[in-house]
Amino acid sequence: MSQGFKLRFDQMRENSPAKTEIEQEPVFVRPDDTVHPIGHARNLCLVWPDGRRAFFNYAYLVSADFDPNNAMNVIRLGFSSQNVLLQGYGLEALFMQLLDHLPRIITAIDPRYLPVETGSGSIVVNIEVEVAE
């Protein structure tokens, strides 16, 4: 069969049975086509106070552990190739969000700039990433 062959049934399904020539849909090209459109990847981006960034895919998150008994709360995230340690205050809410893969960006702040009132929000002051054994 030829590539241009089109059944009348296909034309009726497109609500234009009298159309004889094939009209192509307009193609919208972005001015900068080197950037891929945003997909549906579920990533967790960690940001340090000095501007360093790292991201991890939620698909490789194997385990998570919340320890509220220290002076600062601790969350340990076990990814397949690396372990992430988050330290801060009020991290139980963040842990529950991580349970549902909700946070996209976790930003650590310098301990010098801790707010006087922490409120109900989570404050991360230290992020450590180490290679899993």
PDB file of C-alpha atoms in Angstrom:
ATOM      1  CA  MET A   1       0.000   0.000   0.000  1.00  0.00           C
ATOM      2  CA  SER A   2       1.151   3.501  -0.626  1.00  0.00           C
ATOM      3  CA  GLN A   3       1.803   5.950   2.160  1.00  0.00           C
ATOM      4  CA  GLY A   4      -0.742   8.435   0.777  1.00  0.00           C
ATOM      5  CA  PHE A   5      -3.610   5.936   0.672  1.00  0.00           C
ATOM      6  CA  LYS A   6      -6.388   6.915   3.031  1.00  0.00           C
ATOM      7  CA  LEU A   7      -9.726   5.211   3.456  1.00  0.00           C
ATOM      8  CA  ARG A   8     -12.963   7.156   3.247  1.00  0.00           C
ATOM      9  CA  PHE A   9     -13.787   5.754   6.673  1.00  0.00           C
ATOM     10  CA  ASP A  10     -10.799   7.647   8.099  1.00  0.00           C
ATOM     11  CA  GLN A  11     -12.079  10.863   6.510  1.00  0.00           C
ATOM     12  CA  MET A  12     -15.534  10.310   7.999  1.00  0.00           C
ATOM     13  CA  ARG A  13     -14.000   9.707  11.410  1.00  0.00           C
ATOM     14  CA  GLU A  14     -12.273  13.094  11.109  1.00  0.00           C
ATOM     15  CA  ASN A  15     -15.659  14.753  10.288  1.00  0.00           C
ATOM     16  CA  SER A  16     -14.589  15.770   6.811  1.00  0.00           C
ATOM     17  CA  PRO A  17     -15.659  13.104   4.262  1.00  0.00           C
ATOM     18  CA  ALA A  18     -15.403  15.518   1.321  1.00  0.00           C
ATOM     19  CA  LYS A  19     -11.796  16.455   1.989  1.00  0.00           C
ATOM     20  CA  THR A  20      -9.614  15.138  -0.807  1.00  0.00           C
ATOM     21  CA  GLU A  21      -6.175  16.454  -0.014  1.00  0.00           C
ATOM     22  CA  ILE A  22      -4.249  15.708   3.098  1.00  0.00           C
ATOM     23  CA  GLU A  23      -3.795  18.753   5.255  1.00  0.00           C
ATOM     24  CA  GLN A  24      -0.967  18.578   7.711  1.00  0.00           C
ATOM     25  CA  GLU A  25      -1.336  19.895  11.201  1.00  0.00           C
ATOM     26  CA  PRO A  26       0.739  22.993  11.902  1.00  0.00           C
ATOM     27  CA  VAL A  27       3.962  22.239  13.708  1.00  0.00           C
ATOM     28  CA  PHE A  28       4.869  24.650  16.441  1.00  0.00           C
ATOM     29  CA  VAL A  29       8.610  24.909  16.819  1.00  0.00           C
ATOM     30  CA  ARG A  30      10.066  26.564  19.838  1.00  0.00           C
ATOM     31  CA  PRO A  31      12.749  29.134  19.108  1.00  0.00           C
ATOM     32  CA  ASP A  32      15.186  27.085  21.188  1.00  0.00           C
ATOM     33  CA  ASP A  33      14.595  23.453  20.313  1.00  0.00           C
ATOM     34  CA  THR A  34      17.627  22.277  22.278  1.00  0.00           C
ATOM     35  CA  VAL A  35      15.509  22.184  25.432  1.00  0.00           C
ATOM     36  CA  HIS A  36      13.185  19.248  25.904  1.00  0.00           C
ATOM     37  CA  PRO A  37       9.668  19.976  27.113  1.00  0.00           C
ATOM     38  CA  ILE A  38       8.926  19.256  30.744  1.00  0.00           C
ATOM     39  CA  GLY A  39       7.991  15.639  31.243  1.00  0.00           C
ATOM     40  CA  HIS A  40       6.379  13.788  34.069  1.00  0.00           C
ATOM     41  CA  ALA A  41       9.584  12.644  35.759  1.00  0.00           C
ATOM     42  CA  ARG A  42       9.357  12.638  39.537  1.00  0.00           C
ATOM     43  CA  ASN A  43      12.622  14.077  40.818  1.00  0.00           C
ATOM     44  CA  LEU A  44      13.780  15.436  44.153  1.00  0.00           C
ATOM     45  CA  CYS A  45      16.176  18.376  43.854  1.00  0.00           C
ATOM     46  CA  LEU A  46      18.421  19.200  46.812  1.00  0.00           C
ATOM     47  CA  VAL A  47      19.843  22.719  47.091  1.00  0.00           C
ATOM     48  CA  TRP A  48      22.697  23.695  49.418  1.00  0.00           C
ATOM     49  CA  PRO A  49      23.220  27.219  50.803  1.00  0.00           C
ATOM     50  CA  ASP A  50      26.279  27.700  48.559  1.00  0.00           C
ATOM     51  CA  GLY A  51      24.213  27.083  45.404  1.00  0.00           C
ATOM     52  CA  ARG A  52      25.202  23.469  44.806  1.00  0.00           C
ATOM     53  CA  ARG A  53      22.338  21.312  43.498  1.00  0.00           C
ATOM     54  CA  ALA A  54      21.715  17.612  43.019  1.00  0.00           C
ATOM     55  CA  PHE A  55      18.616  15.733  41.960  1.00  0.00           C
ATOM     56  CA  PHE A  56      17.469  12.183  42.573  1.00  0.00           C
ATOM     57  CA  ASN A  57      14.670  10.283  40.882  1.00  0.00           C
ATOM     58  CA  TYR A  58      11.928   9.084  43.213  1.00  0.00           C
ATOM     59  CA  ALA A  59      11.868   5.765  41.339  1.00  0.00           C
ATOM     60  CA  TYR A  60      15.214   4.912  42.975  1.00  0.00           C
ATOM     61  CA  LEU A  61      14.124   5.847  46.503  1.00  0.00           C
ATOM     62  CA  VAL A  62      14.266   2.529  48.338  1.00  0.00           C
ATOM     63  CA  SER A  63      13.844   3.531  51.978  1.00  0.00           C
ATOM     64  CA  ALA A  64      13.368   6.500  54.284  1.00  0.00           C
ATOM     65  CA  ASP A  65      13.907   6.826  58.017  1.00  0.00           C
ATOM     66  CA  PHE A  66      12.790   9.640  60.338  1.00  0.00           C
ATOM     67  CA  ASP A  67      14.545  10.144  63.692  1.00  0.00           C
ATOM     68  CA  PRO A  68      12.977  12.850  65.897  1.00  0.00           C
ATOM     69  CA  ASN A  69      15.052  12.088  69.014  1.00  0.00           C
ATOM     70  CA  ASN A  70      18.183  14.133  68.287  1.00  0.00           C
ATOM     71  CA  ALA A  71      18.668  17.853  68.932  1.00  0.00           C
ATOM     72  CA  MET A  72      17.825  18.208  65.248  1.00  0.00           C
ATOM     73  CA  ASN A  73      15.443  15.900  63.414  1.00  0.00           C
ATOM     74  CA  VAL A  74      17.108  13.549  60.938  1.00  0.00           C
ATOM     75  CA  ILE A  75      15.706  12.036  57.734  1.00  0.00           C
ATOM     76  CA  ARG A  76      17.750   9.341  56.002  1.00  0.00           C
ATOM     77  CA  LEU A  77      16.823   8.645  52.385  1.00  0.00           C
ATOM     78  CA  GLY A  78      18.175   5.462  50.822  1.00  0.00           C
ATOM     79  CA  PHE A  79      18.447   5.674  47.063  1.00  0.00           C
ATOM     80  CA  SER A  80      19.776   2.718  45.087  1.00  0.00           C
ATOM     81  CA  SER A  81      23.246   4.224  44.613  1.00  0.00           C
ATOM     82  CA  GLN A  82      23.463   6.997  47.233  1.00  0.00           C
ATOM     83  CA  ASN A  83      22.253   7.819  50.717  1.00  0.00           C
ATOM     84  CA  VAL A  84      20.990  11.280  51.635  1.00  0.00           C
ATOM     85  CA  LEU A  85      20.955  12.663  55.172  1.00  0.00           C
ATOM     86  CA  LEU A  86      18.741  15.666  55.928  1.00  0.00           C
ATOM     87  CA  GLN A  87      19.083  17.432  59.280  1.00  0.00           C
ATOM     88  CA  GLY A  88      16.873  20.208  60.545  1.00  0.00           C
ATOM     89  CA  TYR A  89      13.872  21.219  62.614  1.00  0.00           C
ATOM     90  CA  GLY A  90      10.238  20.176  62.232  1.00  0.00           C
ATOM     91  CA  LEU A  91      11.060  17.548  59.611  1.00  0.00           C
ATOM     92  CA  GLU A  92       8.116  15.259  60.373  1.00  0.00           C
ATOM     93  CA  ALA A  93       5.888  17.152  57.911  1.00  0.00           C
ATOM     94  CA  LEU A  94       8.622  16.883  55.258  1.00  0.00           C
ATOM     95  CA  PHE A  95       8.926  13.147  55.931  1.00  0.00           C
ATOM     96  CA  MET A  96       5.188  12.670  55.394  1.00  0.00           C
ATOM     97  CA  GLN A  97       5.422  14.609  52.113  1.00  0.00           C
ATOM     98  CA  LEU A  98       8.363  12.434  51.031  1.00  0.00           C
ATOM     99  CA  LEU A  99       6.182   9.405  51.725  1.00  0.00           C
ATOM    100  CA  ASP A 100       3.888  10.580  48.905  1.00  0.00           C
ATOM    101  CA  HIS A 101       6.762  11.792  46.659  1.00  0.00           C
ATOM    102  CA  LEU A 102       5.476  15.376  46.839  1.00  0.00           C
ATOM    103  CA  PRO A 103       8.506  17.650  47.395  1.00  0.00           C
ATOM    104  CA  ARG A 104      10.283  18.717  44.224  1.00  0.00           C
ATOM    105  CA  ILE A 105      12.893  20.976  45.813  1.00  0.00           C
ATOM    106  CA  ILE A 106      14.390  20.844  49.304  1.00  0.00           C
ATOM    107  CA  THR A 107      16.540  23.851  50.110  1.00  0.00           C
ATOM    108  CA  ALA A 108      18.918  23.932  53.051  1.00  0.00           C
ATOM    109  CA  ILE A 109      19.460  27.256  54.763  1.00  0.00           C
ATOM    110  CA  ASP A 110      22.531  28.455  56.619  1.00  0.00           C
ATOM    111  CA  PRO A 111      22.092  27.860  60.390  1.00  0.00           C
ATOM    112  CA  ARG A 112      23.013  31.517  60.990  1.00  0.00           C
ATOM    113  CA  TYR A 113      19.759  32.577  59.338  1.00  0.00           C
ATOM    114  CA  LEU A 114      17.325  30.373  61.247  1.00  0.00           C
ATOM    115  CA  PRO A 115      14.054  32.205  61.856  1.00  0.00           C
ATOM    116  CA  VAL A 116      13.065  32.892  65.450  1.00  0.00           C
ATOM    117  CA  GLU A 117       9.623  31.348  64.879  1.00  0.00           C
ATOM    118  CA  THR A 118       9.781  28.112  62.914  1.00  0.00           C
ATOM    119  CA  GLY A 119       5.998  27.730  62.759  1.00  0.00           C
ATOM    120  CA  SER A 120       4.739  24.478  61.299  1.00  0.00           C
ATOM    121  CA  GLY A 121       7.192  24.429  58.398  1.00  0.00           C
ATOM    122  CA  SER A 122      10.210  22.195  58.005  1.00  0.00           C
ATOM    123  CA  ILE A 123      13.657  23.778  58.116  1.00  0.00           C
ATOM    124  CA  VAL A 124      16.594  21.847  56.655  1.00  0.00           C
ATOM    125  CA  VAL A 125      20.013  23.097  57.793  1.00  0.00           C
ATOM    126  CA  ASN A 126      22.289  20.293  56.590  1.00  0.00           C
ATOM    127  CA  ILE A 127      22.287  17.938  53.603  1.00  0.00           C
ATOM    128  CA  GLU A 128      24.833  15.151  53.206  1.00  0.00           C
ATOM    129  CA  VAL A 129      25.082  12.808  50.225  1.00  0.00           C
ATOM    130  CA  GLU A 130      27.222   9.694  50.403  1.00  0.00           C
ATOM    131  CA  VAL A 131      27.730   6.719  48.127  1.00  0.00           C
ATOM    132  CA  ALA A 132      25.735   3.665  49.194  1.00  0.00           C
ATOM    133  CA  GLU A 133      27.686   0.551  50.060  1.00  0.00           C
TER     134      GLU A 133
END
